[in-house]
């Protein structure tokens, strides 16, 4: 079964450092997403990306965050200057279409745990 | 924006009993409501979903009901098994958003005791 893959699985960084989290969405998917989950809390939408541009973003996704599709397979989330409160699990997800058809399941990756010290 | 409330936050049942988790949403234009199961340290996985043109959907031991008028939807698990123990999240796709833009509830930790 196709999977969304994420690297690294865990990253520890110092406050103020830049972090890049990487994702390889499922190959025929066109829509890509980043979510985050602070430990013990709910999953929160950050941003969606289609056709090489952001299509939607939440209030959490401020100027410290950026996303990029640098090549045909990778989708990255960059945090420019990490803060303590950025510590969370970051999930990448993808699906193939914006619409609501039955087969258009949002598939999550295994997550990248970010710890900011 | 959309707000999703989920209750209860924890639920403990005996194996074989039924479990019901309820969610309410605020945006009447939301039209897609998935439920995700998340085991400890793992990714959320879709277990069932429902669209606003349907009132009920069932898949083996799992069912979801939707009341658009009241803006609430519920997950029903029958004949619970220990492997059903996990955190369950409801979600809603808000007005104008894509199916992947989801607002999640805070989750329900379900414990099924053998």
CSV table of C-alpha atoms in Angstrom, one decimal:
chain,number,residue,atom,x,y,z
A,1,UNK,CA,0.0,0.0,0.0
A,2,UNK,CA,1.4,3.4,-0.9
A,3,UNK,CA,2.7,5.5,2.0
A,4,UNK,CA,3.6,9.1,2.9
A,5,UNK,CA,7.1,9.0,4.2
A,6,UNK,CA,8.6,11.6,6.5
A,7,UNK,CA,12.1,12.4,7.6
A,8,UNK,CA,13.5,12.8,10.2
A,9,UNK,CA,11.5,10.8,12.6
A,10,UNK,CA,12.8,12.8,15.5
A,11,UNK,CA,14.8,16.1,15.5
A,12,UNK,CA,16.2,17.9,18.5
A,13,UNK,CA,17.2,21.6,18.0
A,14,UNK,CA,18.1,24.6,19.9
A,15,UNK,CA,15.7,27.6,20.2
A,16,UNK,CA,16.3,30.0,17.3
A,17,UNK,CA,17.6,27.4,14.9
A,18,UNK,CA,16.1,26.7,11.5
A,19,UNK,CA,14.5,23.3,11.0
A,20,UNK,CA,13.5,21.6,7.8
A,21,UNK,CA,11.1,18.6,7.9
A,22,UNK,CA,10.8,16.5,4.8
A,23,UNK,CA,8.0,14.5,3.3
A,24,UNK,CA,7.5,12.4,0.2
A,25,UNK,CA,3.8,12.3,-0.6
A,26,UNK,CA,2.1,9.4,-2.4
A,27,UNK,CA,3.3,9.6,-6.0
A,28,UNK,CA,-0.1,10.3,-7.8
A,29,UNK,CA,-1.3,12.7,-5.1
A,30,UNK,CA,-1.7,16.3,-6.0
A,31,UNK,CA,-2.6,18.0,-2.7
A,32,UNK,CA,-0.2,18.1,0.2
A,33,UNK,CA,-0.7,19.1,3.8
A,34,UNK,CA,1.1,19.8,7.0
A,35,UNK,CA,-0.5,19.2,10.4
A,36,UNK,CA,1.0,19.4,13.9
A,37,UNK,CA,0.1,17.8,17.1
A,38,UNK,CA,1.4,19.1,20.4
A,39,UNK,CA,1.9,16.2,22.9
A,40,UNK,CA,-1.5,15.0,24.2
A,41,UNK,CA,-3.5,17.5,22.2
A,42,UNK,CA,-5.5,17.5,19.0
A,43,UNK,CA,-4.2,17.5,15.5
A,44,UNK,CA,-4.1,21.0,14.0
A,45,UNK,CA,-4.1,22.0,10.4
A,46,UNK,CA,-1.2,24.2,9.3
A,47,UNK,CA,-1.2,24.5,5.5
A,48,UNK,CA,-2.3,22.9,2.2
A,49,UNK,CA,-0.3,23.0,-1.0
A,50,UNK,CA,-1.4,22.5,-4.6
A,51,UNK,CA,0.2,23.2,-8.0
A,52,UNK,CA,3.3,24.7,-6.3
A,53,UNK,CA,1.5,27.2,-4.2
A,54,UNK,CA,-0.2,27.4,-0.8
A,55,UNK,CA,-3.9,26.9,-1.2
A,56,UNK,CA,-5.0,27.3,2.4
A,57,UNK,CA,-3.3,28.1,5.7
A,58,UNK,CA,-4.3,28.4,9.3
A,59,UNK,CA,-3.5,31.1,11.8
A,60,UNK,CA,-0.7,28.9,13.2
A,61,UNK,CA,1.1,29.1,9.9
A,62,UNK,CA,2.8,32.5,10.4
A,63,UNK,CA,5.8,34.1,8.8
A,64,UNK,CA,8.1,31.7,10.6
A,65,UNK,CA,6.8,28.8,8.5
A,66,UNK,CA,7.2,28.1,4.9
A,67,UNK,CA,6.6,25.2,2.6
A,68,UNK,CA,8.3,24.2,-0.6
A,69,UNK,CA,8.2,21.4,-3.2
A,70,UNK,CA,11.9,21.6,-4.3
A,71,UNK,CA,11.6,18.7,-6.8
A,72,UNK,CA,9.2,16.3,-8.1
A,73,UNK,CA,8.9,14.2,-5.0
A,74,UNK,CA,9.7,16.1,-1.8
A,75,UNK,CA,7.5,18.5,0.1
A,76,UNK,CA,9.2,20.4,2.9
A,77,UNK,CA,8.2,22.4,5.9
A,78,UNK,CA,10.7,25.0,7.2
A,79,UNK,CA,10.6,26.7,10.5
A,80,UNK,CA,12.9,29.7,10.3
A,81,UNK,CA,13.6,30.4,14.0
A,82,UNK,CA,12.3,27.7,16.3
A,83,UNK,CA,10.6,28.5,19.6
A,84,UNK,CA,9.9,26.2,22.5
A,85,UNK,CA,6.2,26.1,21.6
A,86,UNK,CA,7.1,24.7,18.2
A,87,UNK,CA,7.8,21.4,19.9
A,88,UNK,CA,5.3,18.9,18.5
A,89,UNK,CA,4.7,16.0,16.1
A,90,UNK,CA,4.5,17.3,12.6
A,91,UNK,CA,2.4,15.2,10.2
A,92,UNK,CA,2.6,15.4,6.4
A,93,UNK,CA,-0.5,14.2,4.5
A,94,UNK,CA,-1.6,14.0,0.9
A,95,UNK,CA,-4.6,13.2,-1.3
A,96,UNK,CA,-5.2,13.4,-5.0
A,97,UNK,CA,-8.0,15.8,-5.3
A,98,UNK,CA,-9.7,18.7,-3.6
A,99,UNK,CA,-13.1,17.1,-3.9
A,100,UNK,CA,-15.1,14.9,-1.7
A,101,UNK,CA,-15.2,11.6,-3.6
A,102,UNK,CA,-15.2,8.4,-1.7
A,103,UNK,CA,-11.7,7.3,-2.7
A,104,UNK,CA,-10.1,10.6,-1.8
A,105,UNK,CA,-8.8,9.6,1.6
A,106,UNK,CA,-6.3,11.9,3.4
A,107,UNK,CA,-3.3,9.7,4.1
A,108,UNK,CA,-0.9,10.8,6.9
A,109,UNK,CA,2.7,10.1,7.2
A,110,UNK,CA,4.2,8.6,10.4
A,111,UNK,CA,5.2,12.1,11.7
A,112,UNK,CA,8.4,14.0,12.6
A,113,UNK,CA,8.8,14.7,16.3
A,114,UNK,CA,10.4,18.1,16.8
A,115,UNK,CA,11.9,18.9,20.2
A,116,UNK,CA,13.0,22.5,20.7
A,117,UNK,CA,15.3,23.1,23.7
B,1,UNK,CA,-14.0,29.7,11.6
B,2,UNK,CA,-15.1,26.1,12.2
B,3,UNK,CA,-14.9,24.8,15.7
B,4,UNK,CA,-15.3,21.1,16.6
B,5,UNK,CA,-16.2,20.0,20.1
B,6,UNK,CA,-15.8,16.3,21.1
B,7,UNK,CA,-17.1,14.4,24.1
B,8,UNK,CA,-16.2,12.6,26.2
B,9,UNK,CA,-12.4,13.1,26.5
B,10,UNK,CA,-12.0,9.6,28.0
B,11,UNK,CA,-14.2,6.6,27.8
B,12,UNK,CA,-13.7,3.2,29.4
B,13,UNK,CA,-15.9,0.2,28.4
B,14,UNK,CA,-15.8,-3.5,29.0
B,15,UNK,CA,-15.0,-5.7,26.1
B,16,UNK,CA,-18.1,-6.5,24.1
B,17,UNK,CA,-19.9,-3.3,25.1
B,18,UNK,CA,-20.7,-0.4,22.8
B,19,UNK,CA,-18.9,2.9,22.7
B,20,UNK,CA,-20.3,6.2,21.5
B,21,UNK,CA,-18.3,9.4,20.9
B,22,UNK,CA,-20.1,12.6,20.0
B,23,UNK,CA,-19.0,15.7,18.2
B,24,UNK,CA,-20.6,19.0,17.4
B,25,UNK,CA,-19.5,21.6,14.8
B,26,UNK,CA,-20.2,25.2,14.3
B,27,UNK,CA,-20.0,25.9,10.6
B,28,UNK,CA,-23.3,24.8,8.9
B,29,UNK,CA,-21.5,24.8,5.6
B,30,UNK,CA,-19.1,22.0,6.6
B,31,UNK,CA,-19.9,19.0,4.5
B,32,UNK,CA,-17.4,16.3,5.2
B,33,UNK,CA,-16.9,14.5,8.6
B,34,UNK,CA,-14.2,11.9,9.0
B,35,UNK,CA,-13.2,9.9,12.1
B,36,UNK,CA,-9.6,9.0,12.8
B,37,UNK,CA,-8.1,6.5,15.1
B,38,UNK,CA,-4.6,7.2,16.6
B,39,UNK,CA,-2.7,4.5,18.5
B,40,UNK,CA,0.0,5.7,20.9
B,41,UNK,CA,2.9,7.2,19.0
B,42,UNK,CA,1.4,6.5,15.6
B,43,UNK,CA,-0.2,8.4,12.8
B,44,UNK,CA,-4.0,9.1,12.6
B,45,UNK,CA,-5.8,6.6,10.4
B,46,UNK,CA,-9.2,7.1,8.8
B,47,UNK,CA,-11.7,4.6,10.1
B,48,UNK,CA,-14.9,6.0,8.6
B,49,UNK,CA,-16.3,9.2,7.1
B,50,UNK,CA,-19.6,10.7,6.2
B,51,UNK,CA,-20.8,13.4,3.9
B,52,UNK,CA,-23.5,15.9,4.6
B,53,UNK,CA,-25.9,14.3,2.1
B,54,UNK,CA,-26.0,11.1,4.1
B,55,UNK,CA,-27.5,10.6,7.6
B,56,UNK,CA,-25.8,7.3,8.5
B,57,UNK,CA,-23.0,5.1,7.4
B,58,UNK,CA,-21.9,1.7,8.7
B,59,UNK,CA,-18.8,-0.4,8.2
B,60,UNK,CA,-18.9,-3.7,10.2
B,61,UNK,CA,-18.7,-2.8,13.9
B,62,UNK,CA,-18.4,1.0,13.2
B,63,UNK,CA,-21.1,3.4,12.4
B,64,UNK,CA,-21.4,7.2,12.1
B,65,UNK,CA,-24.5,9.3,12.3
B,66,UNK,CA,-24.9,12.9,11.2
B,67,UNK,CA,-27.6,15.3,12.2
B,68,UNK,CA,-27.1,18.4,10.0
B,69,UNK,CA,-29.9,20.4,11.7
B,70,UNK,CA,-28.3,20.0,15.1
B,71,UNK,CA,-24.8,20.1,13.7
B,72,UNK,CA,-23.6,17.0,15.5
B,73,UNK,CA,-22.2,13.6,14.4
B,74,UNK,CA,-21.4,10.5,16.4
B,75,UNK,CA,-19.2,7.5,16.2
B,76,UNK,CA,-20.6,4.2,17.4
B,77,UNK,CA,-18.5,1.1,18.0
B,78,UNK,CA,-20.3,-2.1,18.8
B,79,UNK,CA,-18.8,-5.3,20.3
B,80,UNK,CA,-15.7,-3.5,21.4
B,81,UNK,CA,-12.4,-5.3,21.5
B,82,UNK,CA,-9.2,-4.5,23.3
B,83,UNK,CA,-7.6,-3.6,20.0
B,84,UNK,CA,-10.1,-0.8,19.7
B,85,UNK,CA,-8.3,1.0,22.5
B,86,UNK,CA,-6.9,4.2,21.1
B,87,UNK,CA,-7.5,7.9,20.8
B,88,UNK,CA,-10.4,8.8,18.4
B,89,UNK,CA,-10.6,12.1,16.7
B,90,UNK,CA,-13.6,13.5,14.9
B,91,UNK,CA,-13.0,16.2,12.2
B,92,UNK,CA,-14.9,18.5,9.9
B,93,UNK,CA,-14.0,20.1,6.6
B,94,UNK,CA,-14.9,23.8,6.8
B,95,UNK,CA,-16.7,26.0,4.3
B,96,UNK,CA,-14.9,26.2,1.0
B,97,UNK,CA,-12.1,24.0,2.1
B,98,UNK,CA,-10.8,20.9,0.5
B,99,UNK,CA,-11.3,17.4,1.9
B,100,UNK,CA,-7.8,17.6,3.3
B,101,UNK,CA,-8.3,20.8,5.3
B,102,UNK,CA,-9.7,19.4,8.5
B,103,UNK,CA,-10.6,20.9,11.8
B,104,UNK,CA,-10.2,18.2,14.5
B,105,UNK,CA,-11.8,17.7,17.8
B,106,UNK,CA,-9.7,17.3,20.9
B,107,UNK,CA,-9.9,13.5,20.9
B,108,UNK,CA,-11.4,10.7,23.0
B,109,UNK,CA,-9.2,8.2,24.7
B,110,UNK,CA,-11.1,4.9,24.5
B,111,UNK,CA,-10.0,2.1,26.8
B,112,UNK,CA,-11.5,-1.4,26.3
B,113,UNK,CA,-11.0,-3.6,29.3
B,114,UNK,CA,-10.8,-7.4,28.6
